[in-house]
XYZ file of C-alpha atoms in Angstrom:
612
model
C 29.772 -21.157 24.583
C 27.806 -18.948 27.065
C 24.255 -18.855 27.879
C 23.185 -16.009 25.779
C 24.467 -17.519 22.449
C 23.007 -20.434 22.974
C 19.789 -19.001 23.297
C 19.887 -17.320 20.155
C 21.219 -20.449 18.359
C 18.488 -22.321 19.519
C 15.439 -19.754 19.492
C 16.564 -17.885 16.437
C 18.429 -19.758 14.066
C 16.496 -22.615 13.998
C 13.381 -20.817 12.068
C 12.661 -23.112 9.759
C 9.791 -24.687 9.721
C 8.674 -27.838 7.341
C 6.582 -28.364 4.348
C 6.003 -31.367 1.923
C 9.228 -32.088 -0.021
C 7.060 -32.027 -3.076
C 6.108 -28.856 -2.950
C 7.045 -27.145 -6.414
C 7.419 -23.555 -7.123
C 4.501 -22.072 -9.136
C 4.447 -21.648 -13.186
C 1.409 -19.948 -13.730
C -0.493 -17.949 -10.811
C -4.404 -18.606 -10.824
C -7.309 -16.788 -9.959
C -10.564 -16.764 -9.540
C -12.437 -20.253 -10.284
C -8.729 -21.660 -11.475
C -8.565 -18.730 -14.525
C -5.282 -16.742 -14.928
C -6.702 -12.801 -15.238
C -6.052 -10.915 -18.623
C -6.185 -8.028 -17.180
C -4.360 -4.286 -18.770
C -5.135 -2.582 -15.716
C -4.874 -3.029 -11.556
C -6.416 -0.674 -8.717
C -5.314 -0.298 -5.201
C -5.268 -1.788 -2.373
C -3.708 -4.824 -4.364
C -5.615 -7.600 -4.230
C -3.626 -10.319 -2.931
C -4.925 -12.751 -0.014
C -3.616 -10.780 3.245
C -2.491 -12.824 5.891
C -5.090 -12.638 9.262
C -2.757 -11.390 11.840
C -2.429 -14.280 14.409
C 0.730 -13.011 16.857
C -1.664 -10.506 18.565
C -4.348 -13.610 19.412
C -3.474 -14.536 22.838
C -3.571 -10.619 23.476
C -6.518 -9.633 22.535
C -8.521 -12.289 20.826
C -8.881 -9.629 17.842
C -8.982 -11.118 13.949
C -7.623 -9.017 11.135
C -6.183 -9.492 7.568
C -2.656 -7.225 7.021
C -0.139 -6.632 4.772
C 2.518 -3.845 5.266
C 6.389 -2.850 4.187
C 6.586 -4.482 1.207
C 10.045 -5.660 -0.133
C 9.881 -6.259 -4.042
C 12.085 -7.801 -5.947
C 12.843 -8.657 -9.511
C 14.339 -12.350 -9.991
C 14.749 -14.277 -13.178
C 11.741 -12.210 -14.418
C 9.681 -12.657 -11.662
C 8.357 -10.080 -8.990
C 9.141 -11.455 -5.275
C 6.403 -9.940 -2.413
C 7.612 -9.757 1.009
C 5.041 -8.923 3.648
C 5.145 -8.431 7.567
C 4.522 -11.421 9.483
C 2.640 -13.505 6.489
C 3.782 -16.777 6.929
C 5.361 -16.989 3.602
C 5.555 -14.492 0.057
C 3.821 -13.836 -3.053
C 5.287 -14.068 -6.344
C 4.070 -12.840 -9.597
C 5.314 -12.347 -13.341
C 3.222 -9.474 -14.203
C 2.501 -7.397 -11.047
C -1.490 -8.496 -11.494
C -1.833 -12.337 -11.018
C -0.257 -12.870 -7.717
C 0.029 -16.025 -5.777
C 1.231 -17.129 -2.366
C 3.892 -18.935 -1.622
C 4.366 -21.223 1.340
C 7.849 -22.029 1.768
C 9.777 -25.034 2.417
C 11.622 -23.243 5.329
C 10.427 -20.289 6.846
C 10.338 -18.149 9.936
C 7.767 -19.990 12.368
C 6.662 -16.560 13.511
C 6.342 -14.823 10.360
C 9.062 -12.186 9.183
C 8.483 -8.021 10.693
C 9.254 -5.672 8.022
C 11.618 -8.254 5.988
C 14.129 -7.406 3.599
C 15.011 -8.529 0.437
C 17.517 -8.252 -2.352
C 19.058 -10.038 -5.036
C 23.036 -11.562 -4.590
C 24.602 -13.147 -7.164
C 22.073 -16.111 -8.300
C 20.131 -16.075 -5.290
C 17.617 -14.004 -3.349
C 19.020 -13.250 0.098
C 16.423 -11.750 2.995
C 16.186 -11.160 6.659
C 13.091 -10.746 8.924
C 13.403 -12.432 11.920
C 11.411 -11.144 14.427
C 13.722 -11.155 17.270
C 15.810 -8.722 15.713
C 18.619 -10.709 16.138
C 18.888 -13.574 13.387
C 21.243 -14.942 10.139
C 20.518 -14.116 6.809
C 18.966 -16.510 4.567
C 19.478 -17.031 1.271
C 17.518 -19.262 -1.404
C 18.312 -20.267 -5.260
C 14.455 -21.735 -5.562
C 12.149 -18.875 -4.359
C 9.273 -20.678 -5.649
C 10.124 -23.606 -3.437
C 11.552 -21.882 -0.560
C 14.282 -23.779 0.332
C 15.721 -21.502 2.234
C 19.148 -21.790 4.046
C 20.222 -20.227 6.853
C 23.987 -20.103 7.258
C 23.984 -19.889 11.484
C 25.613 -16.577 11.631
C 23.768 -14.426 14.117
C 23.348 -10.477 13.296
C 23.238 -9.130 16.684
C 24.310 -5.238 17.047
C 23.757 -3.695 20.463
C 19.872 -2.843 19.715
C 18.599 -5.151 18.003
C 17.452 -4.957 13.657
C 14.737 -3.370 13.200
C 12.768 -2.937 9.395
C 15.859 -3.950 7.731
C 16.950 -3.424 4.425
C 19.611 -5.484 2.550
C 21.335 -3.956 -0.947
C 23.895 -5.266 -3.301
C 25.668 -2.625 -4.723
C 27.154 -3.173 -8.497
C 30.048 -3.710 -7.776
C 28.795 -7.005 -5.636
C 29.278 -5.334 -1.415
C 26.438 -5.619 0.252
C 24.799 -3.657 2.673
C 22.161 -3.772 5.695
C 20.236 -0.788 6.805
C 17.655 -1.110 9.662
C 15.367 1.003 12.619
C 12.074 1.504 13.576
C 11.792 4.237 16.169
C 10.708 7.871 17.627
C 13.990 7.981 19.157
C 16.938 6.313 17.247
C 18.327 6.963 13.777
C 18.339 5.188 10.490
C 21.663 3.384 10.502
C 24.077 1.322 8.443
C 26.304 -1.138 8.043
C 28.201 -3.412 5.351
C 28.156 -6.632 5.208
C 30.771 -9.698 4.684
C 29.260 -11.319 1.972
C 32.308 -14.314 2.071
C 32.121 -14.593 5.787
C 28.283 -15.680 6.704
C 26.949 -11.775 5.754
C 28.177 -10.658 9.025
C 28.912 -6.382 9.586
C 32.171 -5.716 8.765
C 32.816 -2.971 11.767
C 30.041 -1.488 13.442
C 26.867 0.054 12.598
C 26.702 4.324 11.555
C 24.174 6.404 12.178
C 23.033 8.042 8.695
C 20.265 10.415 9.763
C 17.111 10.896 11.592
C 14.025 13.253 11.475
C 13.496 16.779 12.014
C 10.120 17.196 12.170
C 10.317 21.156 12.835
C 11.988 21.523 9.551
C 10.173 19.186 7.326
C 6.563 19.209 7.919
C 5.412 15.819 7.016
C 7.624 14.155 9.184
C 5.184 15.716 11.869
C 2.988 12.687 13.758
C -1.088 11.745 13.816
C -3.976 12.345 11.055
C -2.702 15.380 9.086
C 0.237 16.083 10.711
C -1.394 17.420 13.654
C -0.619 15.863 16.965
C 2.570 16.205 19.117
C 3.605 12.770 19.950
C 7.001 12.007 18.571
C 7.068 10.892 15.326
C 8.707 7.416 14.290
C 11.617 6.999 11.404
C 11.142 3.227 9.756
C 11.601 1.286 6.574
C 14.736 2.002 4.761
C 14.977 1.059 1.146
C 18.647 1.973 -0.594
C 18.580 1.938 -4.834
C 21.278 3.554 -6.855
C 20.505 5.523 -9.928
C 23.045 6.438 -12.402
C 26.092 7.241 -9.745
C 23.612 8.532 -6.814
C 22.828 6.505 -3.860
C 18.840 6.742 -3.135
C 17.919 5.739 0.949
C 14.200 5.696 1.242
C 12.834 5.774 4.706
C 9.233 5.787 6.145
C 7.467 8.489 8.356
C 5.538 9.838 10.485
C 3.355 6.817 12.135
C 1.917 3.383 9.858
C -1.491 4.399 10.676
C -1.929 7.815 9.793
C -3.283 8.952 6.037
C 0.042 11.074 5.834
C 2.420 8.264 6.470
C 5.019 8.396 3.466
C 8.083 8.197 2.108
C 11.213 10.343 1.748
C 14.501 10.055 0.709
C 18.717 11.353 1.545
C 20.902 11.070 -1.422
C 24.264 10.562 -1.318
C 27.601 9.243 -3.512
C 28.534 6.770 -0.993
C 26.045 3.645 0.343
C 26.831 4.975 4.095
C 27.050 8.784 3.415
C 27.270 11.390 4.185
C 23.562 11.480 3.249
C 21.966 15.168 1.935
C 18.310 15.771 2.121
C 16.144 15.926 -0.573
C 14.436 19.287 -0.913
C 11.625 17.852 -2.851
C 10.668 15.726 0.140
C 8.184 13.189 0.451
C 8.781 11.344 -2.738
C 5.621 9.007 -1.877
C 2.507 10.810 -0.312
C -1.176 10.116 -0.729
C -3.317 12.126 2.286
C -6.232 11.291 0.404
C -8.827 9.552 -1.782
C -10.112 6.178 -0.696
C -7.223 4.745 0.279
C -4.754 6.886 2.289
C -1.250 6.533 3.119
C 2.096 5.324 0.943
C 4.872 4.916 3.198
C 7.138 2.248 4.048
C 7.940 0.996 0.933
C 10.400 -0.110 -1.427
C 11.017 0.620 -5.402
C 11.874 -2.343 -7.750
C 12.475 -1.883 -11.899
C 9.847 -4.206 -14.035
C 11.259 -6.026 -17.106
C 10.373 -3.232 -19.230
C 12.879 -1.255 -17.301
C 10.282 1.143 -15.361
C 10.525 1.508 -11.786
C 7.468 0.986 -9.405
C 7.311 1.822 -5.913
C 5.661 -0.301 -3.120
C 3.778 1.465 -0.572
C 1.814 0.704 3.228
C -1.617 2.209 2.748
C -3.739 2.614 6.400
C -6.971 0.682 7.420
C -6.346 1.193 11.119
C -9.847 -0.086 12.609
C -9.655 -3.666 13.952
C -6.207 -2.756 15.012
C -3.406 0.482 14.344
C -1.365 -1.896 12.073
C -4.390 -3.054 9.984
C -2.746 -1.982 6.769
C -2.633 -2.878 3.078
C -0.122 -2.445 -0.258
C -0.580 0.004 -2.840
C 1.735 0.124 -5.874
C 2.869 3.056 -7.867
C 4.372 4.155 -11.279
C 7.889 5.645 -9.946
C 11.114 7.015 -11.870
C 13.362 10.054 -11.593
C 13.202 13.481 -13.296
C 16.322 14.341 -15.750
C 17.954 16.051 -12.694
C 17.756 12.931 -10.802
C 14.749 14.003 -8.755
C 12.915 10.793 -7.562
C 9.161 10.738 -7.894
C 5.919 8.439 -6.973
C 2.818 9.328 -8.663
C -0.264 8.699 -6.103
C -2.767 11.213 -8.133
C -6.078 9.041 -8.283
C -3.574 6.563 -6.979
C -6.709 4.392 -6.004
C -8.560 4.268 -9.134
C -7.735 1.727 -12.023
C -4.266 2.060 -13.574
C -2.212 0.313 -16.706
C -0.481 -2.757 -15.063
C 3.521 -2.442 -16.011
C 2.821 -4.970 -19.359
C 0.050 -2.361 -20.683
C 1.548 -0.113 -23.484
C 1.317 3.466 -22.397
C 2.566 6.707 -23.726
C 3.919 7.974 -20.875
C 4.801 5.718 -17.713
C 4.408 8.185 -15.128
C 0.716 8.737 -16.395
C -0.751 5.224 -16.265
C -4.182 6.471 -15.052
C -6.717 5.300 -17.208
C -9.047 7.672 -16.967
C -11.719 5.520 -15.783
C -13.377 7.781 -13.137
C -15.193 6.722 -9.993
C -19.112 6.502 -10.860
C -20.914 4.981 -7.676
C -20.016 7.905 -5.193
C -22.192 8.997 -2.429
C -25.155 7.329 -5.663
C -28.138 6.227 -3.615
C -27.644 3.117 -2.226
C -30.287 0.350 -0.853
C -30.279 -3.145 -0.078
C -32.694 -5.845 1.539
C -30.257 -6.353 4.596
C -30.604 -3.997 7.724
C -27.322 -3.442 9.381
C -25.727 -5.341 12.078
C -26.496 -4.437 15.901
C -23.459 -5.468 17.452
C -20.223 -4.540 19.619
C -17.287 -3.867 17.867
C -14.499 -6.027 19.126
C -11.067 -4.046 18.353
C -7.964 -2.826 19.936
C -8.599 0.713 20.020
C -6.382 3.156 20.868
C -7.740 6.274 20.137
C -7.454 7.656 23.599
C -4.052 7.743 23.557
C -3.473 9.307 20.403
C -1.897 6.611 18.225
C -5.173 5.626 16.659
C -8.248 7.633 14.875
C -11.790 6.939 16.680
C -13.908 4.128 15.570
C -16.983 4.559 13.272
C -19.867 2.851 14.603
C -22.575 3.306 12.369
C -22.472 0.247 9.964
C -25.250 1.494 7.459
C -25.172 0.511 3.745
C -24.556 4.434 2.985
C -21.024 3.557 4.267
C -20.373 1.361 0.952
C -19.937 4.126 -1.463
C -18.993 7.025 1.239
C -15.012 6.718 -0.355
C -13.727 6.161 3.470
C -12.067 2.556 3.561
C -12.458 2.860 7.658
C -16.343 3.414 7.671
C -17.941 -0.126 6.862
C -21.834 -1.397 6.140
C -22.004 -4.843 8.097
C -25.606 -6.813 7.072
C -27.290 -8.573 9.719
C -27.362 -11.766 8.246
C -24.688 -13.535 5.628
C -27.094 -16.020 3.112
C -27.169 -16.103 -0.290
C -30.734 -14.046 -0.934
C -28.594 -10.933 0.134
C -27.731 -7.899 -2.202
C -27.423 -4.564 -2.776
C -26.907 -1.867 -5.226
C -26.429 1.818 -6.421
C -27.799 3.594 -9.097
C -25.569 5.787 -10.337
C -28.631 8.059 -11.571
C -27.735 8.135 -15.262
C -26.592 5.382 -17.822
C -22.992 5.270 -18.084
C -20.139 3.341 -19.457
C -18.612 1.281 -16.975
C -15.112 -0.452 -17.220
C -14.094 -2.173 -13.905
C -15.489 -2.529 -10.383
C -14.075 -3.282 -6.914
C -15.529 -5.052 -3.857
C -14.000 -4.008 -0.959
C -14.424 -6.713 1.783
C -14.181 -5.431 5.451
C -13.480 -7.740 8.506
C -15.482 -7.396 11.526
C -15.606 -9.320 14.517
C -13.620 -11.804 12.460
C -12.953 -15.372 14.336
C -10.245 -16.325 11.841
C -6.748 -16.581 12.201
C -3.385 -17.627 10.077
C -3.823 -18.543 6.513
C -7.379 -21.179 6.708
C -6.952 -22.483 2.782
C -11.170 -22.154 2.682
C -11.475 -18.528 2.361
C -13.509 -17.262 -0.269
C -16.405 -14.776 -1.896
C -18.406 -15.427 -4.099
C -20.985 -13.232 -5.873
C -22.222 -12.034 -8.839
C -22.578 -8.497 -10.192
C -25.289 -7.463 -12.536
C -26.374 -4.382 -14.599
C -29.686 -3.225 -15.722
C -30.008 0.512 -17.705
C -33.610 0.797 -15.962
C -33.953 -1.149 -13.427
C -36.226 -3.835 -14.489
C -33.782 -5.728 -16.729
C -31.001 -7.540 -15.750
C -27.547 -8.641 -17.237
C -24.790 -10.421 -15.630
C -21.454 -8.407 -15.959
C -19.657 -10.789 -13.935
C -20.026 -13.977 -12.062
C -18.216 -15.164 -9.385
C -20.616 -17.375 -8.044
C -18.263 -20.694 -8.431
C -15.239 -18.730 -7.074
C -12.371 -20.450 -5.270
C -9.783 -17.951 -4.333
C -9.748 -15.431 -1.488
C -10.253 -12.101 -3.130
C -10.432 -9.174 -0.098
C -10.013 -6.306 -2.854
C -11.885 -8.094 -5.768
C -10.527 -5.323 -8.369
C -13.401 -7.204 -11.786
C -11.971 -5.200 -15.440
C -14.944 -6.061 -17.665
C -13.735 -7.424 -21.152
C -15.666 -4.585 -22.567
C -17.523 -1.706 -20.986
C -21.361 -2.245 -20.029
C -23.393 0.545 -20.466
C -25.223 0.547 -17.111
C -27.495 3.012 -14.395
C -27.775 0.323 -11.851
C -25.234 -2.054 -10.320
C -26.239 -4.921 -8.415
C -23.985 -7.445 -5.858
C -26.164 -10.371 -5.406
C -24.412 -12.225 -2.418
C -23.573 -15.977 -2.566
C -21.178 -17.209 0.300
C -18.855 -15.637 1.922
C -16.544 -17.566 4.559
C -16.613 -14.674 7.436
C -18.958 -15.142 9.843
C -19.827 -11.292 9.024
C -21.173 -9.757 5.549
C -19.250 -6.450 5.455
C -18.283 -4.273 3.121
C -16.070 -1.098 3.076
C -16.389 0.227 -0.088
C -18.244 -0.977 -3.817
C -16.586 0.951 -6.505
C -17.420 1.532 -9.758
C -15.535 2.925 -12.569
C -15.677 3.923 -15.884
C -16.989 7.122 -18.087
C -19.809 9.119 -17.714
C -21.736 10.471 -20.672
C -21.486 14.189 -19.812
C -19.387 17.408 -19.505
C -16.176 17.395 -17.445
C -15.516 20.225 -15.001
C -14.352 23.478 -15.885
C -10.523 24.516 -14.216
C -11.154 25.527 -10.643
C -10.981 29.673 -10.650
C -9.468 32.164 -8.354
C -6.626 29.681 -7.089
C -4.448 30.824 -4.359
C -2.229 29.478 -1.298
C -1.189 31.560 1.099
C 2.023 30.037 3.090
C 1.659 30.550 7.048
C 3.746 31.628 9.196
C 4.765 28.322 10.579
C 6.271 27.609 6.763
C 5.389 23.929 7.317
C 1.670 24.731 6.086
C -0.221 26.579 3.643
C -3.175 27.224 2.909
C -5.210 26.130 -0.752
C -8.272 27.506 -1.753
C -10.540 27.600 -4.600
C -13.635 28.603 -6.513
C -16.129 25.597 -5.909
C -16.734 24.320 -9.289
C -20.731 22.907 -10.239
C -20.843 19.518 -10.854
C -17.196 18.998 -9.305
C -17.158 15.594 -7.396
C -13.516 16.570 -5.962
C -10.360 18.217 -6.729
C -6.873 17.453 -6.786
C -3.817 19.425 -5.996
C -0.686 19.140 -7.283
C 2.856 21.109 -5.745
C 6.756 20.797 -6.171
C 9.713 22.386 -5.917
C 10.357 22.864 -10.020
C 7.371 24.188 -12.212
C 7.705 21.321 -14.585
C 7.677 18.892 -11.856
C 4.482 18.925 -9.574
C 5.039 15.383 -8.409
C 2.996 15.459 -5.251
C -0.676 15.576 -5.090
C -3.648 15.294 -2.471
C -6.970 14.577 -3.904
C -10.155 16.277 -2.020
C -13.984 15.439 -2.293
C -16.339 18.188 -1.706
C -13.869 20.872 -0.344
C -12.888 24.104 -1.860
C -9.686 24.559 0.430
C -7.272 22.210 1.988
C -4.746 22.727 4.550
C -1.161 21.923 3.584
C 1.189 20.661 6.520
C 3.706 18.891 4.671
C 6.256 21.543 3.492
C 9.824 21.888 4.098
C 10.954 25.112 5.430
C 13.535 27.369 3.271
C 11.698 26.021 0.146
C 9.750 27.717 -2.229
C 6.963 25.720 -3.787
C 4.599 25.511 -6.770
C 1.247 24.923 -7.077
C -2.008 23.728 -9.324
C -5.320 22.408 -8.929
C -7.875 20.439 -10.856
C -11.673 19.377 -10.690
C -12.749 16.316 -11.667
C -16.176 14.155 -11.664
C -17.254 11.030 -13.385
C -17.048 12.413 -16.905
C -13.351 13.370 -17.017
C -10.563 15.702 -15.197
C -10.890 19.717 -16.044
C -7.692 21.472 -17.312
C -5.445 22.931 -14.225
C -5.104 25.706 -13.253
C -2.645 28.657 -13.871
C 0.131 27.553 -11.246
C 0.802 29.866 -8.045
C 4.516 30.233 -6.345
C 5.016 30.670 -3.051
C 8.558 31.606 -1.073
């Protein structure tokens, strides 16, 4: 045995790590203050508790929570969450109660980018961080007793954001990379000989930025570094093979998905023309790439997604999850319009599942704001790299204006963190709210790993003048570590003001990226946006979308495709009356429509414009 196996035997195989032999898989996820939610509806980011980042420590000393390239799967009925370097999985039976899981056996250093898939009566994954490991395989999930059969994966460079499938007819299949340099590639597997590649690995395709346009690098598709290629996911629908991959850069608000079809699982793969399939520039929340695409019990697909926070650190990140199917003509499609505000979960009855929006429109923006906490006056302490292009600059001001600004990087920090502390907005008239969400922010965070004593707790109240006071909600006696509380009333409170009266919070720091509120106003909607037109540049990549402004508009959204009855992209815009396209595909002719919107409702689109 030489050297170099035996250092992989003993530094990579052995990943398991121990738990209590008692500990049982879970039956019913809990939330906050020990109650199971009830809820028909879910907004982005999901709020899970995200993992603080703790392999970056001896580094930098910088604390942050994460959660990025999400591998779903569906076993026995249940949805299985796999999360970069978490220290373990979540696992839910109705994609809005989700609860952690802290395995038996796991890898000691957290999986990077793991994969996941379902083989026979097991779940099979691989994550090691090395890049060079077996794959595991478990019967008990909920336990996570996982196995590891000793068999090392080790192609020449190393697995990178792997993906494992099982095709139909039982082969399996790894796909991996994560580079600006090397393609995605792919191999099968032996699933009667330890999972190990039968042959060697082929290369399947890589990007070509100066065709496609949002495979182009940085914020908007506008710098020149190379761009990277990452996070394979393979499905099959009807007879076609479907190989997702990630693009251009985690931390960028264009980072998305595409996909190569083909009728073989390793080619030859053709590009789809209707290219990205998951893109969300916009909005709140910004970013939907790296993901995967799993089928719920009611046979619906839902896709996955990295969305960017990119302040403490680049790879700050969170999930987002969105309705996802295919068109008659097999076109696949994500649906990120007002992909941040409250949607029907996948047990919710809708008409229609590519339109679970509920309508409830954002209330609380740019509302005045006020609370009886100056900001912070502090140094930021985060791994900024802005300078060299592969981050945006920081914001700095930490005012409470930055609570309702819709811009989850800008952040209102309070000096102090006691329990006299609020704040709140008046949203200027009385209107019917549905659901709210607390946004909590971390900064100059001292904790690391997965502490078991994080918590908030708060309660919100709502007054119609300002003098009176109900309590909508009360989380004062909560237990579990809610980052994105995401509060559906049981019944819509008719409201002006909204108040967060502050109780504890386990952070050193009160901050707060973003209080939402949603619901109906009591007014007219927009009117459709008039004199509509794009003009495609020269550099086909990018047009460019402008607009009459409409009056009492709080934003627009744009919709384009490559069919007329299938707009499935969309960018939503606050305050603008033109937006700058970048992420065409040259020798493609494209449709077009926008819409207004504000907190009473959406306006009717537009008249739809073609360009070649």
């Amino acid at each position: 045995m030489n050297k170099i196996f035996l250092f992989f035997l003993l530094t990579n195989l052995f990943f398991l790590q121990s738990c209590s032999p008692e500990q049982q898989g879970m039956d019913n996820p809990v939330t906050e203050a020990g109650h199971v939610k009830s809820y028909e509806t879910y907004c982005n980011p999901i709020d899970i508790d995200y993992s603080y980042m703790s392999h970056y420590r001896a580094r930098s000393n910088v604390s942050y929570r994460s959660g990025a390239d999400p591998a779903v799967v569906n076993y026995q009925g249940k949805y299985y969450l796999f999360v970069t370097r978490s220290h373990g999985y979540w696992v839910s039976d109705d994609m809005s109660n989700w609860q952690f899981i802290d395995p038996q056996s796991w890898y000691f250093k957290g999986s990077n980018a793991p994969a996941a898939a379902v083989y026979t009566d097991k779940i099979i994954a691989y994550g090691d961080p090395s890049g060079r490991g077996p794959v595991i395989e478990t019967d008990n999930p909920g336990l996570g007793d996982w196995q590891t059969n000793y068999a090392v994966l080790n192609p020449p460079g190393g697995i990178q954001d792997p993906d494992l499938f099982v095709d139909d007819d039982g082969r399996v299949y790894l796909y991996e990379e994560s580079s600006n340099l090397w393609p995605i590639r792919g191999v099968e597997l032996d699933p009667d000989n330890y999972f190990v590649p039968m042959g060697e690995q082929t290369d399947l395709f890589n990007l070509k930025p100066e065709e496609h346009g949002w495979e182009r690098f940085g914020q908007d598709h506008r710098s020149d570094l190379k761009p990277y290629i990452e996070g394979p996911w393979m499905m099959k629908h009807n007879d076609t093979y479907y190989l997702e991959y990630g693009a251009p850069g985690t931390q960028w608000n264009v980072y998305a998905d595409g996909v190569y079809t083909s009728e073989n699982p390793l080619g030859p793969f053709t590009y789809a023309p209707y290219n990205p399939i998951s893109y969300k520039p916009g909005g709140f929340l910004k970013g939907s790439g790296h993901g995967s695409t799993v089928r719920d019990n009611r046979g619906n697909y839902w896709h996955y997604a990295t969305m960017a926070i990119s302040v403490n650190y680049k790879f700050e990140r969170r999930i987002g999850m969105y309705p996802a199917g295919f068109e008659d003509d097999g076109q696949m499609w994500v649906n990120t319009a007002y992909g941040d505000y409250p949607h029907y979960l996948p047990e919710s009855d809708v008409d229609n599942h590519k339109e679970r929006f509920t309508g409830w429109m954002l209330l609380s923006y740019q509302k005045p704001v006020s609370t009886n906490s100056p900001p912070v006056d502090g140094t930021i302490n985060v791994v900024d790299e802005s300078e060299s292009g592969y981050m945006q600059e920081q914001i700095v001001d930490f005012d409470i204006g930055k609570i309702n600004d819709e811009e989850i990087r800008s952040y209102w920090v309070s000096a102090a963190n006691h329990d006299s502390i609020y704040f709140q907005v008046d949203l200027e008239e009385v209107m019917d709210v549905h659901a709210l969400q607390i946004n909590f922010q971390d900064y100059n965070s001292k904790i690391f790993g997965r502490p078991d004593t994080l918590r908030q707790q708060f309660v919100i109240q709502t007054s119609t003048d300002g003098e009176e006071w109900q309590t909508a909600a009360d989380f004062s006696e909560n237990t579990k570590d809610m980052p994105h509380a995401y509060i559906e009333l049981e019944e819509p409170v008719e409201a002006r003001y909204i108040r967060y009266d502050h109780e504890y919070l386990t952070n050193e720091h009160l901050a707060v990226s973003e209080f939402r509120v949603f619901g109906k106003g009591k007014g007219e909607k927009p009117v459709t946006p008039g004199n509509f037109t794009v003009n495609r540049m020269d550099d086909a990549r990018n047009a460019m979308l402008s607009w009459e402004a409409v009056p009492d508009a709080t934003g627009y959204v744009i919709y384009w495709g490559i069919e007329e009855e299938s707009l499935n992209l969309s960018a939503m815009i606050y305050g603008e009356t033109g937006y700058e396209l970048r992420a065409l595909n040259t020798g493609q002719g494209y449709y077009y429509q926008v819409e207004a919107f504000n907190e009473n409702g959406i306006s009717e689109k537009s008249e739809i414009v073609f360009t070649e």
